CSV table of N, CA and C in Angstrom, one decimal:
chain,number,residue,atom,x,y,z
F,1258,MET,N,0.8,-1.2,0.0
F,1258,MET,CA,0.0,0.0,0.0
F,1258,MET,C,0.9,1.3,0.0
F,1259,PHE,N,2.0,1.2,0.8
F,1259,PHE,CA,2.8,2.4,0.8
F,1259,PHE,C,3.4,2.7,-0.6
F,1260,LYS,N,3.8,1.7,-1.3
F,1260,LYS,CA,4.4,1.9,-2.6
F,1260,LYS,C,3.4,2.5,-3.6
F,1261,ASP,N,2.2,2.1,-3.5
F,1261,ASP,CA,1.2,2.6,-4.4
F,1261,ASP,C,0.6,4.0,-4.0
F,1262,THR,N,0.5,4.2,-2.7
F,1262,THR,CA,-0.3,5.4,-2.3
F,1262,THR,C,0.4,6.3,-1.3
F,1263,ALA,N,1.6,5.9,-0.8
F,1263,ALA,CA,2.4,6.7,0.2
F,1263,ALA,C,1.6,6.7,1.5
F,1264,CYS,N,0.7,5.8,1.7
F,1264,CYS,CA,-0.1,5.6,3.0
F,1264,CYS,C,0.4,4.4,3.7
F,1265,VAL,N,0.3,4.4,5.0
F,1265,VAL,CA,0.7,3.3,5.8
F,1265,VAL,C,-0.6,2.9,6.6
F,1266,PHE,N,-1.0,1.7,6.6
F,1266,PHE,CA,-2.1,1.2,7.3
F,1266,PHE,C,-1.7,0.6,8.6
F,1267,LEU,N,-2.3,1.1,9.7
F,1267,LEU,CA,-2.0,0.6,11.0
F,1267,LEU,C,-3.2,0.0,11.7
F,1268,THR,N,-3.0,-1.1,12.4
F,1268,THR,CA,-4.1,-1.7,13.2
F,1268,THR,C,-4.1,-1.1,14.6
F,1269,GLU,N,-5.1,-1.4,15.4
F,1269,GLU,CA,-5.1,-0.9,16.7
F,1269,GLU,C,-4.0,-1.4,17.6
F,1270,THR,N,-3.5,-2.6,17.3
F,1270,THR,CA,-2.5,-3.2,18.1
F,1270,THR,C,-1.1,-2.9,17.6
F,1271,GLU,N,-0.9,-2.0,16.6
F,1271,GLU,CA,0.3,-1.7,16.0
F,1271,GLU,C,1.3,-1.2,17.0
F,1272,LEU,N,2.5,-1.7,16.9
F,1272,LEU,CA,3.6,-1.3,17.9
F,1272,LEU,C,4.2,0.1,17.5
F,1273,PHE,N,4.3,0.3,16.2
F,1273,PHE,CA,5.0,1.5,15.8
F,1273,PHE,C,4.0,2.5,15.2
F,1274,ARG,N,4.4,3.8,15.2
F,1274,ARG,CA,3.6,4.9,14.6
F,1274,ARG,C,3.8,5.0,13.1
F,1275,ILE,N,3.0,5.7,12.5
F,1275,ILE,CA,3.0,5.9,11.0
F,1275,ILE,C,4.4,6.5,10.6
F,1276,ASP,N,4.9,7.5,11.3
F,1276,ASP,CA,6.1,8.1,10.9
F,1276,ASP,C,7.3,7.1,10.9
F,1277,PHE,N,7.2,6.2,11.9
F,1277,PHE,CA,8.3,5.2,12.0
F,1277,PHE,C,8.2,4.3,10.8
F,1278,TRP,N,7.0,3.8,10.4
F,1278,TRP,CA,6.9,2.9,9.3
F,1278,TRP,C,7.2,3.6,8.0
F,1279,THR,N,6.9,4.9,7.9
F,1279,THR,CA,7.3,5.6,6.7
F,1279,THR,C,8.8,5.6,6.5
F,1280,GLN,N,9.5,5.9,7.6
F,1280,GLN,CA,11.0,5.9,7.6
F,1280,GLN,C,11.6,4.5,7.3
F,1281,VAL,N,10.9,3.5,7.8
F,1281,VAL,CA,11.4,2.1,7.5
F,1281,VAL,C,11.3,1.9,6.0
F,1282,MET,N,10.1,2.2,5.4
F,1282,MET,CA,9.9,2.0,4.0
F,1282,MET,C,10.9,2.7,3.1
F,1283,LEU,N,11.0,4.0,3.4
F,1283,LEU,CA,11.9,4.8,2.6
F,1283,LEU,C,13.4,4.3,2.8
F,1284,GLY,N,13.7,3.9,4.1
F,1284,GLY,CA,15.1,3.4,4.3
F,1284,GLY,C,15.4,2.2,3.6
F,1285,GLN,N,14.4,1.4,3.3
F,1285,GLN,CA,14.5,0.2,2.5
F,1285,GLN,C,14.4,0.4,1.0
F,1286,GLY,N,14.3,1.6,0.6
F,1286,GLY,CA,14.3,2.0,-0.8
F,1286,GLY,C,12.9,1.8,-1.4
F,1287,ILE,N,11.9,1.6,-0.6
F,1287,ILE,CA,10.5,1.5,-1.1
F,1287,ILE,C,10.0,2.9,-1.3
F,1288,MET,N,9.9,3.4,-2.5
F,1288,MET,CA,9.5,4.7,-2.8
F,1288,MET,C,8.0,4.7,-3.3
F,1289,PRO,N,7.2,5.6,-2.8
F,1289,PRO,CA,5.8,5.6,-3.3
F,1289,PRO,C,5.7,6.1,-4.7
F,1290,LYS,N,4.8,5.5,-5.5
F,1290,LYS,CA,4.6,5.9,-6.9
F,1290,LYS,C,3.8,7.3,-6.9
F,1291,HIS,N,3.0,7.5,-5.9
F,1291,HIS,CA,2.2,8.7,-5.8
F,1291,HIS,C,2.4,9.4,-4.5
F,1292,TYR,N,1.9,10.6,-4.4
F,1292,TYR,CA,2.0,11.4,-3.2
F,1292,TYR,C,0.7,11.2,-2.4
F,1293,HIS,N,0.6,11.6,-1.2
F,1293,HIS,CA,-0.6,11.5,-0.4
F,1293,HIS,C,-1.6,12.5,-0.9
F,1294,ARG,N,-2.8,12.1,-1.1
F,1294,ARG,CA,-3.8,13.0,-1.7
F,1294,ARG,C,-4.2,14.2,-0.8
F,1295,ILE,N,-3.9,14.2,0.5
F,1295,ILE,CA,-4.2,15.3,1.3
F,1295,ILE,C,-3.6,16.6,0.8
F,1296,VAL,N,-2.4,16.4,0.1
F,1296,VAL,CA,-1.7,17.6,-0.5
F,1296,VAL,C,-2.6,18.3,-1.5
F,1297,ASP,N,-3.5,17.6,-2.2
F,1297,ASP,CA,-4.4,18.3,-3.1
F,1297,ASP,C,-5.3,19.2,-2.5
F,1298,ASN,N,-5.6,19.1,-1.2
F,1298,ASN,CA,-6.5,20.0,-0.4
F,1298,ASN,C,-5.8,21.2,0.2
F,1299,MET,N,-4.5,21.3,-0.1
F,1299,MET,CA,-3.7,22.4,0.5
F,1299,MET,C,-3.3,23.3,-0.6
F,1300,ASN,N,-3.4,24.6,-0.3
F,1300,ASN,CA,-2.8,25.6,-1.3
F,1300,ASN,C,-1.3,25.7,-1.0
F,1301,ASP,N,-0.6,26.4,-1.9
F,1301,ASP,CA,0.9,26.5,-1.8
F,1301,ASP,C,1.3,27.0,-0.4
F,1302,THR,N,0.6,28.0,0.1
F,1302,THR,CA,1.0,28.6,1.4
F,1302,THR,C,0.8,27.6,2.5
F,1303,GLU,N,-0.3,26.9,2.5
F,1303,GLU,CA,-0.5,25.9,3.6
F,1303,GLU,C,0.5,24.8,3.5
F,1304,LEU,N,0.8,24.3,2.3
F,1304,LEU,CA,1.8,23.3,2.1
F,1304,LEU,C,3.2,23.7,2.6
F,1305,LYS,N,3.6,24.9,2.2
F,1305,LYS,CA,4.9,25.5,2.6
F,1305,LYS,C,4.9,25.6,4.2
F,1306,ARG,N,3.8,26.1,4.8
F,1306,ARG,CA,3.8,26.2,6.2
F,1306,ARG,C,3.9,24.8,6.9
F,1307,PHE,N,3.2,23.9,6.4
F,1307,PHE,CA,3.2,22.5,6.9
F,1307,PHE,C,4.6,21.9,6.8
F,1308,LEU,N,5.3,22.1,5.7
F,1308,LEU,CA,6.6,21.5,5.5
F,1308,LEU,C,7.6,22.2,6.4
F,1309,ALA,N,7.5,23.6,6.5
F,1309,ALA,CA,8.4,24.3,7.4
F,1309,ALA,C,8.2,23.9,8.8
F,1310,SER,N,7.0,23.6,9.3
F,1310,SER,CA,6.8,23.2,10.7
F,1310,SER,C,7.3,21.8,10.9
F,1311,LEU,N,7.2,21.0,9.9
F,1311,LEU,CA,7.8,19.6,9.9
F,1311,LEU,C,9.3,19.7,10.0
F,1312,LYS,N,9.9,20.5,9.2
F,1312,LYS,CA,11.4,20.7,9.3
F,1312,LYS,C,11.8,21.2,10.6
F,1313,GLN,N,11.0,22.2,11.2
F,1313,GLN,CA,11.4,22.7,12.5
F,1313,GLN,C,11.3,21.7,13.6
F,1314,MET,N,10.3,20.8,13.5
F,1314,MET,CA,10.2,19.7,14.5
F,1314,MET,C,11.4,18.7,14.4
F,1315,VAL,N,11.8,18.4,13.2
F,1315,VAL,CA,12.9,17.5,12.9
F,1315,VAL,C,14.2,18.2,13.4
F,1316,ASP,N,14.4,19.4,13.1
F,1316,ASP,CA,15.6,20.1,13.5
F,1316,ASP,C,15.7,20.2,15.0
F,1317,LYS,N,14.6,20.4,15.7
F,1317,LYS,CA,14.6,20.5,17.2
F,1317,LYS,C,15.0,19.1,17.8
F,1318,GLN,N,14.4,18.0,17.2
F,1318,GLN,CA,14.8,16.7,17.7
F,1318,GLN,C,16.2,16.4,17.5
F,1319,VAL,N,16.7,16.7,16.3
F,1319,VAL,CA,18.1,16.4,16.0
F,1319,VAL,C,19.1,17.2,16.9
F,1320,THR,N,18.8,18.4,17.3
F,1320,THR,CA,19.7,19.1,18.2
F,1320,THR,C,19.7,18.5,19.6
F,1321,GLN,N,18.6,17.8,20.0
F,1321,GLN,CA,18.5,17.2,21.3
F,1321,GLN,C,19.2,15.8,21.3
F,1322,MET,N,19.5,15.3,20.2
F,1322,MET,CA,20.1,13.9,20.1
F,1322,MET,C,21.6,14.0,20.4
F,1323,PRO,N,22.1,12.9,21.1
F,1323,PRO,CA,23.6,12.9,21.3
F,1323,PRO,C,24.3,12.6,20.0
F,1324,SER,N,25.6,12.9,20.0
F,1324,SER,CA,26.4,12.5,18.8
F,1324,SER,C,26.4,11.0,18.7
F,1325,HIS,N,26.8,10.5,17.6
F,1325,HIS,CA,27.0,9.1,17.4
F,1325,HIS,C,27.9,8.5,18.4
F,1326,GLN,N,29.0,9.1,18.6
F,1326,GLN,CA,30.0,8.6,19.6
F,1326,GLN,C,29.5,8.7,21.0
F,1327,ASP,N,28.8,9.7,21.4
F,1327,ASP,CA,28.2,9.8,22.7
F,1327,ASP,C,27.2,8.7,22.9
F,1328,PHE,N,26.4,8.4,21.9
F,1328,PHE,CA,25.4,7.3,22.0
F,1328,PHE,C,26.1,6.0,22.2
F,1329,ILE,N,27.2,5.7,21.4
F,1329,ILE,CA,27.9,4.5,21.5
F,1329,ILE,C,28.5,4.4,22.9
F,1330,ASP,N,29.2,5.4,23.4
F,1330,ASP,CA,29.8,5.4,24.7
F,1330,ASP,C,28.8,5.1,25.8
F,1331,GLN,N,27.6,5.7,25.7
F,1331,GLN,CA,26.6,5.5,26.7
F,1331,GLN,C,25.9,4.1,26.7
F,1332,TYR,N,25.6,3.6,25.5
F,1332,TYR,CA,24.8,2.4,25.4
F,1332,TYR,C,25.5,1.2,24.9
F,1333,CYS,N,26.6,1.3,24.2
F,1333,CYS,CA,27.1,0.2,23.5
F,1333,CYS,C,28.6,-0.1,23.8
F,1334,LYS,N,29.2,0.7,24.6
F,1334,LYS,CA,30.6,0.6,24.8
F,1334,LYS,C,31.0,-0.7,25.5
F,1335,SER,N,31.9,-1.4,25.0
F,1335,SER,CA,32.3,-2.7,25.6
F,1335,SER,C,33.3,-2.4,26.8
F,1336,PRO,N,33.3,-3.2,27.8
F,1336,PRO,CA,34.2,-3.0,28.9
F,1336,PRO,C,35.6,-3.2,28.5
F,1337,GLN,N,36.5,-2.5,29.2
F,1337,GLN,CA,37.9,-2.5,28.9
F,1337,GLN,C,38.4,-3.9,29.3
F,1338,LEU,N,39.2,-4.5,28.5
F,1338,LEU,CA,39.8,-5.8,28.7
F,1338,LEU,C,41.2,-5.6,29.3
F,1339,ALA,N,41.5,-6.4,30.3
F,1339,ALA,CA,42.8,-6.2,31.0
F,1339,ALA,C,43.9,-6.9,30.2
């Protein structure tokens, strides 16, 4: 369904949110053939405002994330061997 319509179907018991599944699909190289039809209901100003707010949310989250090395050091670092 994602490949044909850019939509993700979720059941009530779904573990992950839509944005996670979208990232998984795109990360696996599954690109939708069409865009989501909600865009047809937005004028250019609304679409630009929506995309700008989406970018702002992503930027905010990225600035709060640790660096790759800090993450490895905190969660994955192996103990020193003697």
